[in-house]
């Protein structure tokens, strides 16, 4: 019985020993093969670090406002008899735009003028009679008062007749017509909108902490999504003398030339206010920055043995970011080649190869694009 137990234990030991030996042998073979192959080369994209000129600025979102803009309405009710404007026209100051039916009012004006003329004649005769002592001074005063009332009635009716013609209160572009011939208008009915487009205002808000950096005449630059390749410049014309107690913001107004009428009231725009001299920063795409518990870092490209490119990690101090770019204050020198994508696969000393056929965005002012 004891011999059988010993034989069984020896057999089990031999089997287990063979298994452990095979596992160890397999691991050594794999290690030798991996060592012979070396570390795999990682594909990355790169960009040379370079200086960019950045102007210190304040940013806000503004709303464009017409220097003068109104919804035209008649001062008196009436029926439309003539329309003198075309939709979208540029009209001059005091140009007639609309005529309301005025026949009854003109007839009444003619009657009042006749009454006023009779009152003038009666007053003149009263003066002549007074000079020969035929009537008293009181009679002359009564006739004078009657004449003045008649003339005032003429002026009042003439004003009503004139109000039947709607004129442009200022020069500008008229919008979509809201009325039709023969329509009975009330004095609150909108005829069309009239907007003076050149120059044009942009209103925006800044926090009170920025007031020390703002002044009248300061240059502002506008960008709009509708014109992604264009910039519009103007100057600050008004700084509101009151800070909003709810938001602690102050309203700023700038004026811009708009001779081509590209800017329209109601549009929104990104507003940049330059606040100082240009500064030079080394910039890289934001995608080049990696973060870990020790701080922000980038991978630089260096040459190794046999002209093999290697990745070297460099910790950096970052500054202001604009769009897709970020300023590097420390850790990167001009002309250093910085890895912009693929760095998640890297460690210090990783062999790399460069493929720049696809690059991450590096635009300091990216714009939305329609797909």
Coordinates of C-alpha atoms in Angstrom, one line a residue:
X1 CA 0.0 0.0 0.0
X2 CA 2.8 2.3 0.9
X3 CA 4.7 1.5 -2.3
X4 CA 1.6 2.3 -4.3
X5 CA 1.2 5.7 -2.6
X6 CA 4.8 6.6 -3.2
X7 CA 4.6 5.5 -6.9
X8 CA 1.5 7.7 -7.3
X9 CA 3.1 10.7 -5.7
X10 CA 6.2 10.3 -7.8
X11 CA 4.1 10.1 -10.9
X12 CA 2.1 13.2 -10.0
X13 CA 5.3 15.1 -9.2
X14 CA 6.8 14.2 -12.6
X15 CA 3.6 15.4 -14.4
X16 CA 3.4 18.7 -12.5
X17 CA 7.1 19.3 -12.9
X18 CA 6.7 18.8 -16.7
X19 CA 3.8 21.2 -16.8
X20 CA 5.7 24.0 -14.9
X21 CA 8.8 23.4 -17.1
X22 CA 6.7 23.8 -20.2
X23 CA 5.1 27.0 -19.1
X24 CA 8.5 28.5 -18.1
X25 CA 10.0 27.4 -21.4
X26 CA 7.1 28.9 -23.4
X27 CA 7.5 32.3 -21.5
X28 CA 11.3 32.4 -22.2
X29 CA 10.7 31.7 -25.9
X30 CA 8.1 34.5 -26.1
X31 CA 10.4 36.9 -24.3
X32 CA 13.2 36.1 -26.7
X33 CA 11.0 36.6 -29.7
X34 CA 9.7 40.0 -28.4
X35 CA 13.2 41.1 -27.5
X36 CA 14.4 40.2 -31.0
X37 CA 11.5 42.2 -32.6
X38 CA 12.0 45.3 -30.4
X39 CA 9.4 47.9 -29.3
X40 CA 6.8 48.6 -32.0
X41 CA 7.0 51.9 -33.8
X42 CA 4.0 54.3 -33.2
X43 CA 2.6 56.6 -35.9
X44 CA 2.1 60.2 -34.9
X45 CA 1.5 63.6 -36.5
X46 CA 3.7 66.5 -35.7
X47 CA 4.0 70.3 -36.0
X48 CA 7.0 72.7 -35.5
X49 CA 6.5 75.0 -32.6
X50 CA 6.5 78.6 -33.7
X51 CA 5.8 82.1 -32.4
X52 CA 2.4 83.7 -32.9
X53 CA 1.5 87.4 -32.4
X54 CA -1.4 87.7 -30.1
X55 CA -3.1 91.0 -29.2
X56 CA -4.4 91.2 -25.7
X57 CA -8.2 91.5 -26.0
X58 CA -11.5 91.3 -24.3
X59 CA -14.2 89.2 -25.9
X60 CA -18.0 89.5 -25.9
X61 CA -21.1 88.7 -27.9
X62 CA -22.8 91.8 -29.3
X63 CA -26.0 92.7 -31.1
X64 CA -26.1 95.0 -34.1
X65 CA -28.4 98.1 -33.9
X66 CA -29.4 100.6 -36.5
X67 CA -28.2 104.2 -35.8
X68 CA -31.9 105.1 -36.5
X69 CA -34.6 102.5 -37.0
X70 CA -38.4 102.7 -36.7
X71 CA -41.6 100.9 -37.7
X72 CA -43.4 103.4 -39.8
X73 CA -47.0 104.2 -38.8
X74 CA -49.5 106.9 -39.9
X75 CA -50.2 109.7 -37.5
X76 CA -53.9 109.7 -38.4
X77 CA -56.3 107.0 -39.6
X78 CA -57.4 106.7 -43.3
X79 CA -57.7 104.7 -46.4
X80 CA -54.6 104.1 -48.5
X81 CA -54.8 105.7 -51.9
X82 CA -51.2 105.7 -53.1
X83 CA -48.0 103.8 -52.2
X84 CA -44.9 105.5 -53.4
X85 CA -42.1 103.1 -52.3
X86 CA -40.8 99.8 -53.4
X87 CA -39.9 97.1 -50.9
X88 CA -36.1 97.2 -50.2
X89 CA -35.7 100.8 -51.5
X90 CA -33.2 103.2 -50.1
X91 CA -35.2 106.4 -49.5
X92 CA -34.1 109.9 -48.8
X93 CA -35.1 112.2 -45.9
X94 CA -38.7 113.4 -46.2
X95 CA -39.4 111.3 -49.3
X96 CA -43.2 110.6 -49.6
X97 CA -44.0 106.9 -48.9
X98 CA -47.7 106.7 -48.6
X99 CA -50.8 108.8 -49.3
X100 CA -54.1 108.4 -47.4
X101 CA -57.4 109.4 -49.0
X102 CA -57.6 113.2 -48.4
X103 CA -60.5 114.5 -50.5
X104 CA -62.9 115.3 -47.5
X105 CA -60.1 117.0 -45.5
X106 CA -59.1 119.2 -48.5
X107 CA -62.7 120.3 -49.0
X108 CA -62.9 121.2 -45.3
X109 CA -59.6 123.0 -45.6
X110 CA -60.9 125.1 -48.5
X111 CA -64.0 126.0 -46.5
X112 CA -61.9 127.1 -43.5
X113 CA -59.7 129.1 -45.8
X114 CA -62.8 131.0 -47.1
X115 CA -64.0 131.6 -43.6
X116 CA -60.5 132.9 -42.6
X117 CA -60.5 135.2 -45.6
X118 CA -63.9 136.6 -44.7
X119 CA -62.8 137.1 -41.1
X120 CA -59.7 139.0 -42.4
X121 CA -61.9 141.3 -44.6
X122 CA -64.3 141.9 -41.7
X123 CA -61.4 142.7 -39.4
X124 CA -60.0 145.2 -41.9
X125 CA -63.3 146.9 -42.3
X126 CA -63.7 147.1 -38.5
X127 CA -60.3 148.8 -38.3
X128 CA -61.5 151.4 -41.0
X129 CA -64.7 152.0 -39.1
X130 CA -62.9 152.4 -35.8
X131 CA -60.6 155.0 -37.3
X132 CA -63.6 157.2 -38.1
X133 CA -65.1 156.5 -34.7
X134 CA -68.0 154.5 -36.2
X135 CA -67.5 151.6 -33.8
X136 CA -65.9 150.9 -30.5
X137 CA -62.5 149.3 -29.9
X138 CA -64.2 146.3 -28.4
X139 CA -65.8 145.5 -31.8
X140 CA -62.4 145.7 -33.5
X141 CA -61.0 143.3 -30.9
X142 CA -63.8 140.8 -31.4
X143 CA -63.3 140.8 -35.1
X144 CA -59.5 140.4 -34.6
X145 CA -60.1 137.4 -32.3
X146 CA -62.5 135.9 -34.9
X147 CA -59.9 136.2 -37.6
X148 CA -57.2 134.6 -35.5
X149 CA -59.5 131.6 -34.6
X150 CA -60.3 131.2 -38.3
X151 CA -56.6 131.2 -39.2
X152 CA -55.8 128.7 -36.4
X153 CA -58.6 126.4 -37.8
X154 CA -56.9 126.6 -41.2
X155 CA -53.5 125.7 -39.7
X156 CA -55.1 122.8 -37.8
X157 CA -56.8 121.4 -40.9
X158 CA -53.7 121.9 -43.0
X159 CA -51.7 119.8 -40.5
X160 CA -54.3 117.0 -40.8
X161 CA -54.0 117.1 -44.6
X162 CA -50.2 117.0 -44.4
X163 CA -50.4 114.0 -42.0
X164 CA -52.3 112.1 -44.7
X165 CA -49.0 111.9 -46.5
X166 CA -46.5 109.6 -44.7
X167 CA -42.9 110.7 -45.3
X168 CA -39.5 109.2 -44.4
X169 CA -38.3 110.7 -41.1
X170 CA -34.7 110.0 -42.0
X171 CA -32.7 108.4 -44.9
X172 CA -32.5 104.7 -44.9
X173 CA -33.6 101.3 -46.3
X174 CA -37.3 100.5 -46.2
X175 CA -38.3 96.9 -45.6
X176 CA -41.2 94.6 -46.4
X177 CA -44.5 96.4 -47.1
X178 CA -47.2 95.5 -44.5
X179 CA -50.2 97.3 -46.1
X180 CA -52.1 97.4 -49.4
X181 CA -54.0 99.9 -51.6
X182 CA -57.5 100.6 -50.3
X183 CA -56.7 99.3 -46.8
X184 CA -58.3 101.3 -43.9
X185 CA -55.4 102.1 -41.6
X186 CA -55.5 102.9 -37.9
X187 CA -52.9 105.3 -36.5
X188 CA -51.0 102.3 -35.0
X189 CA -50.9 100.2 -38.2
X190 CA -47.3 99.3 -39.2
X191 CA -46.6 100.3 -42.8
X192 CA -43.0 99.0 -43.1
X193 CA -39.7 99.2 -41.2
X194 CA -37.2 101.9 -42.0
X195 CA -33.5 101.3 -41.0
X196 CA -30.5 103.6 -41.4
X197 CA -27.7 101.1 -42.1
X198 CA -24.5 103.2 -42.5
X199 CA -23.0 103.6 -40.0
X200 CA -24.3 100.9 -37.6
X201 CA -24.0 100.2 -33.9
X202 CA -23.0 97.1 -32.0
X203 CA -24.0 96.9 -28.4
X204 CA -22.3 94.5 -26.0
X205 CA -21.7 94.0 -22.3
X206 CA -18.5 93.8 -20.3
X207 CA -18.0 92.9 -16.6
X208 CA -17.1 95.9 -14.4
X209 CA -13.6 94.5 -13.8
X210 CA -12.9 95.3 -17.5
X211 CA -13.8 99.0 -17.2
X212 CA -10.2 100.1 -16.5
X213 CA -9.2 98.6 -19.9
X214 CA -11.9 100.3 -21.9
X215 CA -12.0 103.9 -23.3
X216 CA -13.8 105.9 -26.0
X217 CA -12.2 105.5 -29.4
X218 CA -10.8 102.1 -28.7
X219 CA -10.8 99.7 -31.7
X220 CA -13.2 96.8 -31.8
X221 CA -13.2 93.9 -34.3
X222 CA -16.3 92.0 -35.2
X223 CA -16.6 88.5 -36.7
X224 CA -19.8 86.9 -37.8
X225 CA -20.7 83.3 -38.7
X226 CA -22.3 84.5 -41.9
X227 CA -19.0 86.0 -43.1
X228 CA -16.4 83.6 -41.7
X229 CA -13.5 85.0 -43.7
X230 CA -14.2 88.7 -43.0
X231 CA -13.5 91.0 -40.1
X232 CA -15.3 94.4 -39.5
X233 CA -13.7 97.1 -37.4
X234 CA -15.1 100.0 -35.5
X235 CA -14.5 102.2 -32.5
X236 CA -16.1 102.5 -29.1
X237 CA -18.4 105.5 -29.1
X238 CA -20.3 105.2 -25.8
X239 CA -19.6 103.6 -22.4
X240 CA -22.8 103.5 -20.3
X241 CA -22.3 105.5 -17.1
X242 CA -24.3 102.9 -15.1
X243 CA -23.4 99.3 -14.1
X244 CA -26.3 96.9 -14.1
X245 CA -26.9 96.0 -10.4
X246 CA -28.1 92.5 -11.3
X247 CA -25.3 91.3 -13.5
X248 CA -22.5 93.9 -12.6
X249 CA -22.0 94.4 -16.3
X250 CA -21.7 97.7 -18.2
X251 CA -23.2 98.3 -21.7
X252 CA -20.7 99.4 -24.4
X253 CA -21.7 100.7 -27.8
X254 CA -19.3 100.9 -30.8
X255 CA -19.9 102.4 -34.3
X256 CA -18.9 100.7 -37.6
X257 CA -18.9 101.8 -41.2
X258 CA -21.4 99.7 -43.2
X259 CA -21.3 101.1 -46.7
X260 CA -22.0 97.7 -48.3
X261 CA -25.0 97.1 -45.9
X262 CA -23.6 93.6 -45.1
X263 CA -24.4 94.2 -41.4
X264 CA -28.1 94.3 -40.5
X265 CA -29.8 95.3 -37.2
X266 CA -30.6 92.3 -35.0
X267 CA -27.6 90.2 -36.1
X268 CA -25.3 88.9 -33.4
X269 CA -21.5 89.2 -33.6
X270 CA -18.4 88.1 -31.7
X271 CA -16.7 91.3 -30.5
X272 CA -13.0 91.6 -29.7
X273 CA -11.7 94.7 -28.0
X274 CA -7.9 95.2 -28.3
X275 CA -6.4 96.3 -25.0
X276 CA -2.7 96.5 -25.5
X277 CA 0.4 95.9 -27.6
X278 CA 0.9 92.6 -29.4
X279 CA 2.6 89.8 -27.5
X280 CA 4.6 86.9 -28.9
X281 CA 3.9 83.3 -27.7
X282 CA 5.0 79.9 -28.8
X283 CA 1.7 78.1 -29.6
X284 CA 0.7 74.5 -30.3
X285 CA -2.6 72.9 -31.0
X286 CA -4.6 72.1 -27.8
X287 CA -4.6 68.4 -28.9
X288 CA -0.8 68.3 -28.3
X289 CA -1.2 68.7 -24.5
X290 CA -1.6 65.7 -22.3
X291 CA -2.4 65.9 -18.6
X292 CA -1.4 63.6 -15.8
X293 CA -1.0 64.0 -12.0
X294 CA 2.3 65.7 -12.4
X295 CA 1.0 68.4 -14.7
X296 CA 0.6 69.3 -18.4
X297 CA 3.1 67.8 -20.9
X298 CA 3.9 67.4 -24.6
X299 CA 5.9 64.9 -26.5
X300 CA 8.8 66.3 -28.6
X301 CA 10.5 64.5 -31.5
X302 CA 14.2 63.6 -31.1
X303 CA 16.6 61.6 -33.3
X304 CA 18.0 58.4 -31.8
X305 CA 20.5 55.7 -33.1
X306 CA 20.4 54.9 -36.8
X307 CA 18.3 58.0 -37.4
X308 CA 15.3 56.4 -35.5
X309 CA 12.9 59.1 -34.3
X310 CA 12.1 58.9 -30.5
X311 CA 9.4 60.6 -28.4
X312 CA 10.6 62.7 -25.4
X313 CA 8.1 63.9 -22.8
X314 CA 8.5 67.5 -21.7
X315 CA 6.4 69.1 -19.0
X316 CA 5.1 72.6 -19.9
X317 CA 3.5 75.7 -18.4
X318 CA 0.5 76.7 -20.5
X319 CA -0.9 80.2 -20.9
X320 CA -4.0 81.7 -22.7
X321 CA -5.9 79.6 -25.2
X322 CA -7.5 81.0 -28.3
X323 CA -9.6 78.7 -30.5
X324 CA -7.7 75.5 -31.2
X325 CA -4.3 77.0 -30.1
X326 CA -2.8 77.3 -26.6
X327 CA 0.3 79.3 -25.6
X328 CA 3.3 77.6 -24.1
X329 CA 5.2 79.7 -21.6
X330 CA 7.8 77.1 -20.6
X331 CA 8.9 73.7 -21.8
X332 CA 9.0 74.2 -25.6
X333 CA 11.4 76.2 -27.7
X334 CA 10.9 77.6 -31.1
X335 CA 11.4 75.0 -33.9
X336 CA 10.9 72.1 -31.5
X337 CA 8.8 69.4 -33.3
X338 CA 5.8 68.7 -31.2
X339 CA 3.6 65.6 -31.4
X340 CA 0.0 66.7 -32.1
X341 CA -1.8 63.3 -32.3
X342 CA -1.1 59.7 -31.3
X343 CA 0.6 60.6 -28.1
X344 CA -1.8 58.5 -26.0
X345 CA 0.3 55.5 -27.2
X346 CA 3.7 57.0 -26.3
X347 CA 6.0 57.0 -23.3
X348 CA 9.4 58.6 -22.9
X349 CA 11.7 57.0 -25.5
X350 CA 9.0 55.4 -27.7
X351 CA 10.2 55.0 -31.3
X352 CA 7.9 56.8 -33.7
X353 CA 7.3 57.5 -37.3
X354 CA 5.6 60.7 -38.6
X355 CA 2.6 60.9 -40.9
X356 CA 1.2 64.4 -41.3
X357 CA -1.4 63.6 -44.0
X358 CA -4.1 64.3 -41.3
X359 CA -3.6 67.1 -38.8
X360 CA -5.8 68.3 -35.9
X361 CA -7.3 71.7 -36.2
X362 CA -4.9 74.6 -35.3
X363 CA -7.1 77.7 -36.0
X364 CA -7.0 80.5 -33.4
X365 CA -10.5 81.5 -34.5
X366 CA -12.4 78.5 -35.7
X367 CA -15.8 78.9 -37.3
X368 CA -18.7 76.5 -37.6
X369 CA -19.1 75.0 -41.0
X370 CA -22.2 73.7 -42.7
X371 CA -22.0 70.0 -43.4

